[in-house]
GROMACS .gro file of C-alpha atoms in nm:
model
  391
    1MET     CA    1  -1.851  -3.838   1.219
    2ARG     CA    2  -1.931  -3.759   0.856
    3LEU     CA    3  -2.193  -3.499   0.954
    4ALA     CA    4  -1.953  -3.345   1.207
    5LEU     CA    5  -1.691  -3.308   0.932
    6THR     CA    6  -1.939  -3.122   0.712
    7ILE     CA    7  -2.032  -2.889   0.999
    8ILE     CA    8  -1.664  -2.818   1.070
    9ILE     CA    9  -1.598  -2.731   0.705
   10LEU     CA   10  -1.915  -2.517   0.672
   11PRO     CA   11  -1.771  -2.193   0.828
   12ILE     CA   12  -1.457  -2.227   0.614
   13VAL     CA   13  -1.669  -2.243   0.300
   14LEU     CA   14  -1.891  -1.954   0.411
   15LEU     CA   15  -1.581  -1.741   0.468
   16ALA     CA   16  -1.446  -1.840   0.126
   17LEU     CA   17  -1.781  -1.757  -0.037
   18ALA     CA   18  -1.786  -1.411   0.122
   19SER     CA   19  -1.425  -1.351   0.018
   20ALA     CA   20  -1.489  -1.467  -0.337
   21ALA     CA   21  -1.795  -1.242  -0.361
   22MET     CA   22  -1.580  -0.941  -0.271
   23LEU     CA   23  -1.365  -1.008  -0.577
   24VAL     CA   24  -1.659  -0.920  -0.803
   25LEU     CA   25  -1.891  -0.710  -0.585
   26PRO     CA   26  -1.846  -0.380  -0.394
   27ALA     CA   27  -1.759  -0.431  -0.029
   28PRO     CA   28  -2.043  -0.321   0.205
   29ASN     CA   29  -1.806  -0.248   0.492
   30PHE     CA   30  -1.441  -0.260   0.592
   31ILE     CA   31  -1.447  -0.622   0.711
   32PHE     CA   32  -1.576  -0.749   0.378
   33PHE     CA   33  -1.327  -0.522   0.201
   34GLN     CA   34  -1.045  -0.698   0.386
   35LEU     CA   35  -1.183  -1.038   0.285
   36GLY     CA   36  -1.162  -0.933  -0.080
   37ILE     CA   37  -0.799  -0.829  -0.039
   38ALA     CA   38  -0.718  -1.162   0.126
   39ALA     CA   39  -0.889  -1.365  -0.148
   40GLN     CA   40  -0.688  -1.189  -0.418
   41GLU     CA   41  -0.344  -1.153  -0.263
   42TRP     CA   42  -0.346  -1.486  -0.077
   43ALA     CA   43  -0.543  -1.668  -0.349
   44PRO     CA   44  -0.322  -1.982  -0.370
   45TRP     CA   45  -0.378  -2.055   0.000
   46PHE     CA   46  -0.754  -2.012  -0.043
   47LEU     CA   47  -0.749  -2.253  -0.337
   48LEU     CA   48  -0.547  -2.512  -0.146
   49VAL     CA   49  -0.782  -2.502   0.154
   50LEU     CA   50  -1.086  -2.529  -0.073
   51LEU     CA   51  -0.936  -2.828  -0.258
   52VAL     CA   52  -0.870  -3.007   0.070
   53SER     CA   53  -1.222  -2.923   0.188
   54LEU     CA   54  -1.374  -3.061  -0.133
   55GLY     CA   55  -1.173  -3.381  -0.097
   56LEU     CA   56  -1.296  -3.430   0.258
   57LEU     CA   57  -1.656  -3.343   0.175
   58PHE     CA   58  -1.690  -3.580  -0.116
   59GLY     CA   59  -1.458  -3.846   0.021
   60PHE     CA   60  -1.653  -3.875   0.345
   61ALA     CA   61  -2.004  -3.787   0.225
   62PRO     CA   62  -2.295  -3.924   0.432
   63PRO     CA   63  -2.479  -4.201   0.247
   64SER     CA   64  -2.825  -4.041   0.247
   65GLY     CA   65  -3.072  -3.805   0.410
   66LEU     CA   66  -3.044  -3.443   0.521
   67ALA     CA   67  -2.681  -3.490   0.618
   68ARG     CA   68  -2.596  -3.579   0.258
   69LEU     CA   69  -2.794  -3.277   0.129
   70LEU     CA   70  -2.599  -3.046   0.364
   71ASN     CA   71  -2.278  -3.209   0.248
   72ARG     CA   72  -2.363  -3.142  -0.115
   73LEU     CA   73  -2.465  -2.781  -0.049
   74VAL     CA   74  -2.141  -2.710   0.134
   75GLY     CA   75  -1.949  -2.882  -0.144
   76PHE     CA   76  -2.124  -2.670  -0.406
   77GLY     CA   77  -2.029  -2.355  -0.211
   78ALA     CA   78  -1.668  -2.470  -0.197
   79MET     CA   79  -1.662  -2.536  -0.573
   80LEU     CA   80  -1.819  -2.200  -0.651
   81SER     CA   81  -1.566  -2.020  -0.430
   82PHE     CA   82  -1.281  -2.215  -0.586
   83PHE     CA   83  -1.376  -2.127  -0.943
   84VAL     CA   84  -1.436  -1.758  -0.867
   85ILE     CA   85  -1.105  -1.716  -0.682
   86ALA     CA   86  -0.915  -1.923  -0.938
   87GLY     CA   87  -1.074  -1.730  -1.224
   88MET     CA   88  -0.982  -1.393  -1.077
   89LEU     CA   89  -0.629  -1.517  -1.005
   90VAL     CA   90  -0.582  -1.624  -1.367
   91ARG     CA   91  -0.732  -1.298  -1.495
   92GLY     CA   92  -0.502  -1.098  -1.271
   93LEU     CA   93  -0.196  -1.281  -1.399
   94MET     CA   94  -0.302  -1.264  -1.764
   95THR     CA   95  -0.416  -0.900  -1.774
   96ASP     CA   96  -0.154  -0.647  -1.878
   97LEU     CA   97  -0.068  -0.368  -1.638
   98ARG     CA   98  -0.141  -0.014  -1.753
   99VAL     CA   99   0.179   0.187  -1.761
  100ARG     CA  100   0.239   0.559  -1.812
  101SER     CA  101   0.595   0.679  -1.786
  102ASN     CA  102   0.875   0.898  -1.917
  103GLN     CA  103   1.132   0.665  -1.758
  104PRO     CA  104   1.212   0.393  -2.016
  105THR     CA  105   1.447   0.198  -1.791
  106VAL     CA  106   1.184   0.173  -1.518
  107VAL     CA  107   0.925   0.049  -1.767
  108ALA     CA  108   1.170  -0.207  -1.903
  109ALA     CA  109   1.221  -0.356  -1.555
  110GLY     CA  110   0.875  -0.510  -1.530
  111PRO     CA  111   0.630  -0.650  -1.489
  112GLY     CA  112   0.742  -0.921  -1.254
  113THR     CA  113   0.635  -1.283  -1.300
  114PHE     CA  114   0.435  -1.441  -1.019
  115GLN     CA  115   0.633  -1.725  -0.864
  116LEU     CA  116   0.447  -1.973  -0.647
  117SER     CA  117   0.768  -2.062  -0.463
  118GLN     CA  118   0.818  -1.701  -0.358
  119PHE     CA  119   0.454  -1.678  -0.254
  120GLY     CA  120   0.481  -1.982  -0.031
  121LEU     CA  121   0.837  -1.955   0.098
  122GLY     CA  122   0.911  -1.583   0.077
  123ASN     CA  123   1.172  -1.387  -0.112
  124PRO     CA  124   1.509  -1.569  -0.115
  125ALA     CA  125   1.699  -1.240  -0.153
  126PRO     CA  126   1.891  -1.104   0.150
  127GLN     CA  127   1.666  -0.931   0.401
  128GLY     CA  128   1.745  -0.636   0.625
  129LEU     CA  129   1.737  -0.617   1.003
  130LEU     CA  130   1.539  -0.410   1.254
  131ARG     CA  131   1.813  -0.210   1.430
  132GLU     CA  132   1.609   0.032   1.641
  133GLN     CA  133   1.243   0.029   1.740
  134ASN     CA  134   1.027   0.306   1.888
  135THR     CA  135   1.307   0.560   1.889
  136VAL     CA  136   1.178   0.915   1.945
  137TYR     CA  137   1.272   1.126   1.644
  138ALA     CA  138   1.091   1.439   1.770
  139GLU     CA  139   0.848   1.564   2.032
  140VAL     CA  140   0.579   1.788   1.885
  141ALA     CA  141   0.290   1.944   2.076
  142GLY     CA  142   0.353   1.709   2.366
  143GLU     CA  143   0.348   1.397   2.148
  144ALA     CA  144   0.646   1.171   2.092
  145LEU     CA  145   0.696   1.084   1.725
  146LEU     CA  146   0.855   0.743   1.683
  147VAL     CA  147   1.067   0.567   1.423
  148ASP     CA  148   1.176   0.210   1.355
  149VAL     CA  149   1.510   0.183   1.176
  150TYR     CA  150   1.595  -0.107   0.944
  151VAL     CA  151   1.947  -0.155   0.814
  152PRO     CA  152   2.103  -0.371   0.539
  153PRO     CA  153   2.266  -0.706   0.626
  154THR     CA  154   2.609  -0.548   0.574
  155THR     CA  155   2.716  -0.227   0.747
  156PRO     CA  156   2.595   0.066   0.533
  157ILE     CA  157   2.843   0.323   0.405
  158ASN     CA  158   2.700   0.629   0.231
  159ALA     CA  159   2.381   0.430   0.164
  160PRO     CA  160   2.057   0.578   0.032
  161ALA     CA  161   1.770   0.605   0.279
  162LEU     CA  162   1.393   0.566   0.260
  163ILE     CA  163   1.137   0.716   0.495
  164VAL     CA  164   0.820   0.504   0.507
  165VAL     CA  165   0.485   0.660   0.607
  166HIS     CA  166   0.184   0.445   0.696
  167GLY     CA  167  -0.177   0.485   0.590
  168GLY     CA  168  -0.500   0.476   0.789
  169SER     CA  169  -0.724   0.755   0.656
  170TRP     CA  170  -0.500   1.012   0.835
  171ARG     CA  171  -0.655   0.919   1.171
  172GLY     CA  172  -0.541   0.561   1.229
  173GLY     CA  173  -0.286   0.305   1.133
  174ALA     CA  174   0.063   0.277   1.274
  175LYS     CA  175   0.423   0.256   1.167
  176GLY     CA  176   0.549  -0.092   1.099
  177ASP     CA  177   0.235  -0.202   0.917
  178ILE     CA  178   0.435  -0.391   0.651
  179PRO     CA  179   0.772  -0.483   0.807
  180ALA     CA  180   0.836  -0.733   0.526
  181TRP     CA  181   0.857  -0.444   0.278
  182ASN     CA  182   1.109  -0.266   0.502
  183ARG     CA  183   1.323  -0.580   0.521
  184TRP     CA  184   1.304  -0.624   0.145
  185ALA     CA  185   1.415  -0.262   0.089
  186THR     CA  186   1.705  -0.291   0.332
  187GLY     CA  187   1.802  -0.611   0.156
  188GLN     CA  188   1.835  -0.392  -0.155
  189GLY     CA  189   2.085  -0.169   0.029
  190TYR     CA  190   1.860   0.106   0.167
  191VAL     CA  191   1.840   0.220   0.528
  192VAL     CA  192   1.468   0.240   0.608
  193PHE     CA  193   1.303   0.472   0.861
  194ASP     CA  194   0.942   0.372   0.931
  195VAL     CA  195   0.786   0.672   1.108
  196SER     CA  196   0.477   0.774   1.299
  197TYR     CA  197   0.305   1.112   1.275
  198ARG     CA  198   0.031   1.305   1.451
  199LEU     CA  199  -0.317   1.180   1.364
  200ALA     CA  200  -0.641   1.358   1.281
  201PRO     CA  201  -0.874   1.495   1.402
  202GLN     CA  202  -0.659   1.614   1.694
  203ALA     CA  203  -0.391   1.721   1.445
  204GLN     CA  204  -0.534   1.841   1.114
  205PHE     CA  205  -0.362   1.927   0.788
  206PRO     CA  206  -0.082   2.017   0.747
  207ALA     CA  207   0.040   1.880   1.083
  208ALA     CA  208   0.115   1.529   0.954
  209VAL     CA  209   0.297   1.667   0.649
  210SER     CA  210   0.506   1.883   0.880
  211ASP     CA  211   0.592   1.571   1.081
  212VAL     CA  212   0.710   1.390   0.767
  213LYS     CA  213   0.933   1.688   0.690
  214CYS     CA  214   1.056   1.673   1.048
  215ALA     CA  215   1.145   1.305   0.994
  216ILE     CA  216   1.348   1.404   0.687
  217GLY     CA  217   1.542   1.646   0.907
  218TYR     CA  218   1.601   1.372   1.165
  219VAL     CA  219   1.744   1.139   0.901
  220ARG     CA  220   1.978   1.410   0.770
  221ARG     CA  221   2.099   1.499   1.120
  222ASN     CA  222   2.174   1.131   1.188
  223ALA     CA  223   2.316   1.044   0.848
  224GLU     CA  224   2.665   0.974   0.977
  225ARG     CA  225   2.539   0.756   1.263
  226PHE     CA  226   2.342   0.533   1.026
  227GLY     CA  227   2.592   0.534   0.740
  228ILE     CA  228   2.364   0.734   0.508
  229ASP     CA  229   2.434   0.966   0.220
  230PRO     CA  230   2.215   1.265   0.322
  231GLN     CA  231   2.166   1.364  -0.043
  232ARG     CA  232   2.009   1.032  -0.141
  233LEU     CA  233   1.676   1.030   0.039
  234GLY     CA  234   1.339   0.899  -0.077
  235LEU     CA  235   0.987   0.885   0.063
  236VAL     CA  236   0.746   0.590   0.049
  237GLY     CA  237   0.382   0.613   0.152
  238ARG     CA  238   0.064   0.407   0.142
  239SER     CA  239  -0.290   0.541   0.105
  240ALA     CA  240  -0.320   0.846   0.334
  241GLY     CA  241   0.053   0.816   0.399
  242ALA     CA  242   0.111   0.838   0.025
  243GLN     CA  243  -0.073   1.171   0.013
  244LEU     CA  244   0.147   1.290   0.300
  245VAL     CA  245   0.474   1.195   0.132
  246LEU     CA  246   0.366   1.353  -0.197
  247ILE     CA  247   0.293   1.684  -0.029
  248ALA     CA  248   0.609   1.662   0.183
  249ALA     CA  249   0.817   1.594  -0.129
  250TYR     CA  250   0.650   1.852  -0.352
  251SER     CA  251   0.567   2.148  -0.126
  252ASP     CA  252   0.784   2.447  -0.046
  253ALA     CA  253   0.848   2.632   0.281
  254THR     CA  254   0.481   2.731   0.294
  255ILE     CA  255   0.437   2.404   0.483
  256ALA     CA  256   0.711   2.413   0.745
  257PRO     CA  257   0.853   2.110   0.926
  258SER     CA  258   0.734   2.055   1.282
  259CYS     CA  259   1.092   2.045   1.412
  260ASP     CA  260   1.432   2.180   1.316
  261ALA     CA  261   1.487   2.065   0.957
  262PRO     CA  262   1.655   2.323   0.733
  263ASP     CA  263   1.664   2.092   0.430
  264THR     CA  264   1.361   1.869   0.361
  265SER     CA  265   1.430   1.797  -0.005
  266VAL     CA  266   1.420   1.439  -0.135
  267ARG     CA  267   1.510   1.280  -0.467
  268ALA     CA  268   1.231   1.025  -0.500
  269VAL     CA  269   0.880   0.952  -0.380
  270VAL     CA  270   0.687   0.624  -0.410
  271SER     CA  271   0.310   0.644  -0.375
  272TYR     CA  272   0.097   0.336  -0.317
  273TYR     CA  273  -0.268   0.420  -0.404
  274ALA     CA  274  -0.261   0.783  -0.286
  275PRO     CA  275  -0.573   0.999  -0.260
  276THR     CA  276  -0.465   1.299  -0.467
  277ARG     CA  277  -0.787   1.469  -0.578
  278LEU     CA  278  -0.950   1.463  -0.231
  279ASP     CA  279  -1.285   1.475  -0.408
  280TYR     CA  280  -1.523   1.538  -0.118
  281TYR     CA  281  -1.843   1.470  -0.314
  282ASN     CA  282  -1.726   1.186  -0.537
  283VAL     CA  283  -1.567   0.915  -0.327
  284ILE     CA  284  -1.621   0.549  -0.415
  285LYS     CA  285  -1.721   0.397  -0.083
  286PRO     CA  286  -1.756   0.663   0.187
  287GLU     CA  287  -1.879   0.399   0.435
  288LEU     CA  288  -1.534   0.239   0.433
  289ALA     CA  289  -1.383   0.550   0.594
  290PRO     CA  290  -1.670   0.782   0.694
  291GLY     CA  291  -1.574   1.139   0.776
  292ALA     CA  292  -1.205   1.095   0.697
  293LEU     CA  293  -1.170   1.416   0.495
  294ASP     CA  294  -1.367   1.612   0.756
  295ASP     CA  295  -1.131   1.492   1.027
  296TYR     CA  296  -0.819   1.559   0.819
  297LEU     CA  297  -0.904   1.889   0.648
  298GLY     CA  298  -1.161   2.029   0.888
  299GLY     CA  299  -1.478   1.994   0.680
  300PRO     CA  300  -1.607   2.039   0.324
  301PRO     CA  301  -1.405   2.225   0.061
  302GLU     CA  302  -1.645   2.521   0.061
  303ALA     CA  303  -1.538   2.601   0.417
  304HIS     CA  304  -1.172   2.500   0.385
  305ALA     CA  305  -1.076   2.585   0.027
  306GLU     CA  306  -0.712   2.668   0.102
  307ALA     CA  307  -0.653   2.346   0.296
  308TYR     CA  308  -0.793   2.142   0.008
  309ARG     CA  309  -0.583   2.335  -0.242
  310GLN     CA  310  -0.263   2.275  -0.048
  311ALA     CA  311  -0.347   1.909   0.018
  312ARG     CA  312  -0.372   1.824  -0.354
  313PRO     CA  313  -0.029   1.714  -0.480
  314ALA     CA  314  -0.089   1.825  -0.840
  315ASN     CA  315  -0.108   2.187  -0.721
  316TRP     CA  316   0.256   2.169  -0.605
  317VAL     CA  317   0.410   2.013  -0.916
  318GLY     CA  318   0.688   2.228  -1.060
  319GLN     CA  319   1.039   2.223  -1.197
  320ASN     CA  320   1.186   2.093  -0.870
  321THR     CA  321   0.941   1.807  -0.819
  322PRO     CA  322   1.136   1.484  -0.750
  323ALA     CA  323   1.100   1.159  -0.943
  324THR     CA  324   0.766   0.994  -0.866
  325LEU     CA  325   0.636   0.637  -0.883
  326LEU     CA  326   0.257   0.599  -0.863
  327LEU     CA  327   0.111   0.252  -0.797
  328HIS     CA  328  -0.264   0.199  -0.801
  329GLY     CA  329  -0.518  -0.083  -0.827
  330GLY     CA  330  -0.778  -0.066  -1.102
  331ARG     CA  331  -1.043  -0.203  -0.863
  332ASP     CA  332  -0.945   0.020  -0.572
  333GLN     CA  333  -1.259   0.061  -0.361
  334PHE     CA  334  -1.120   0.351  -0.157
  335ILE     CA  335  -0.949   0.571  -0.414
  336ARG     CA  336  -1.027   0.578  -0.785
  337PRO     CA  337  -0.739   0.513  -1.026
  338LEU     CA  338  -0.825   0.855  -1.168
  339ASP     CA  339  -0.635   1.002  -0.871
  340ALA     CA  340  -0.312   0.855  -1.007
  341ASP     CA  341  -0.389   0.971  -1.360
  342VAL     CA  342  -0.458   1.329  -1.252
  343LEU     CA  343  -0.120   1.352  -1.081
  344ALA     CA  344   0.052   1.175  -1.372
  345ASP     CA  345  -0.098   1.436  -1.606
  346ALA     CA  346   0.054   1.717  -1.396
  347LEU     CA  347   0.393   1.548  -1.382
  348GLU     CA  348   0.391   1.483  -1.754
  349GLN     CA  349   0.300   1.844  -1.834
  350ALA     CA  350   0.582   1.969  -1.608
  351ASN     CA  351   0.823   1.722  -1.772
  352ARG     CA  352   0.917   1.569  -1.438
  353PRO     CA  353   1.036   1.206  -1.418
  354PHE     CA  354   0.746   0.976  -1.331
  355THR     CA  355   0.605   0.628  -1.375
  356MET     CA  356   0.244   0.529  -1.312
  357ILE     CA  357   0.149   0.161  -1.286
  358GLU     CA  358  -0.215   0.052  -1.267
  359LEU     CA  359  -0.294  -0.310  -1.184
  360PRO     CA  360  -0.637  -0.353  -1.346
  361LEU     CA  361  -0.776  -0.610  -1.100
  362ALA     CA  362  -0.597  -0.507  -0.780
  363ASN     CA  363  -0.767  -0.340  -0.486
  364HIS     CA  364  -0.658  -0.088  -0.224
  365GLY     CA  365  -0.389  -0.239  -0.001
  366PHE     CA  366  -0.271  -0.489  -0.261
  367ASP     CA  367   0.088  -0.468  -0.129
  368PHE     CA  368   0.011  -0.589   0.223
  369ASN     CA  369   0.127  -0.931   0.106
  370LEU     CA  370   0.479  -0.856  -0.012
  371ASN     CA  371   0.492  -1.190  -0.196
  372GLY     CA  372   0.132  -1.175  -0.315
  373VAL     CA  373  -0.002  -1.192  -0.666
  374SER     CA  374  -0.010  -0.816  -0.731
  375ASN     CA  375   0.302  -0.708  -0.549
  376GLN     CA  376   0.524  -0.959  -0.727
  377GLN     CA  377   0.416  -0.794  -1.051
  378VAL     CA  378   0.510  -0.440  -0.945
  379GLN     CA  379   0.816  -0.503  -0.728
  380PRO     CA  380   1.065  -0.493  -1.021
  381TYR     CA  381   0.936  -0.147  -1.112
  382VAL     CA  382   0.984  -0.031  -0.753
  383ALA     CA  383   1.338  -0.169  -0.736
  384GLN     CA  384   1.444  -0.010  -1.065
  385PHE     CA  385   1.277   0.322  -0.990
  386LEU     CA  386   1.452   0.357  -0.654
  387ALA     CA  387   1.785   0.242  -0.793
  388GLU     CA  388   1.764   0.500  -1.072
  389ALA     CA  389   1.636   0.791  -0.862
  390LEU     CA  390   1.874   0.734  -0.568
  391GLN     CA  391   2.186   0.618  -0.754
   0.00000   0.00000   0.00000
């Protein structure tokens, strides 16, 4: 019985060891990368499971022999994992965020304080509702583009709206990847449209940007039906989707919408860890998303210089650029934090409203746990930024 207990706990400890290692080491592939995200943003659950495992291992240790040796080795692995994860959790909570901004009220809103009750039980604030799912907002090149619509708990009247665009290296992912964020935003009074777009390599740049602009047109055409103020629109994107919303928000008629959308202007854009430099020869971990830029932009920059130029948000920054919030992890293994700084430099030089928040120990995808360690720190900035830009 005691040996069987050790064998049952062994895979749990091995998983915890691998996850803990990814908090301090580069991820060799996408699976290990995801383990690192889980160990950081769900750290309290990891620590609880490891504590229970340690109690069982040492409370029911075999009296002698090889079984006892295995028990001790597994226990040592559990302790090592516990201290690494706990240490990184404490460092993450104690390390100051790096903030660049010309929006004093946004800066003053944060950072948020991590609350264990919110982590375990969720956000007690009112949450929005999924009103429509898989509605076709346009048909482009024979493909149906879909949208999920989330609405506030009370009937919206002249409410601001947010269009959410998913990530996935431009060739994967799907709308609805973080429904908890959509419900949080609708609980704040926004109507949220979580949209799909055409994926690479079948549809290369700027097709997906054109689809985002098409979605803006759809929202404006249906403003009355959803109780929206058509002049108070914002875009929210993650990873590749963040690059799409930045270009959709910044670019002019050179990149046309893929459907009838005479006005594609927005007042705010929120970018979670966007690739903005699209540095073909200087990516951090190309094995995490091999060939993504080739699929999206057609090949290397030498052969597709104009596509790369148009796909870099900083090249579009001008006097009409909307307010921008840039969120990035300092340990992002997909996209260097430099990408956020480069765009912040351009926004600062153009004197456009912006805020850039870097979480020194956070990785790519830190917001996938809405109530996780990192996202609780940045959520007050997001709330204040949207409230100010879409007032």
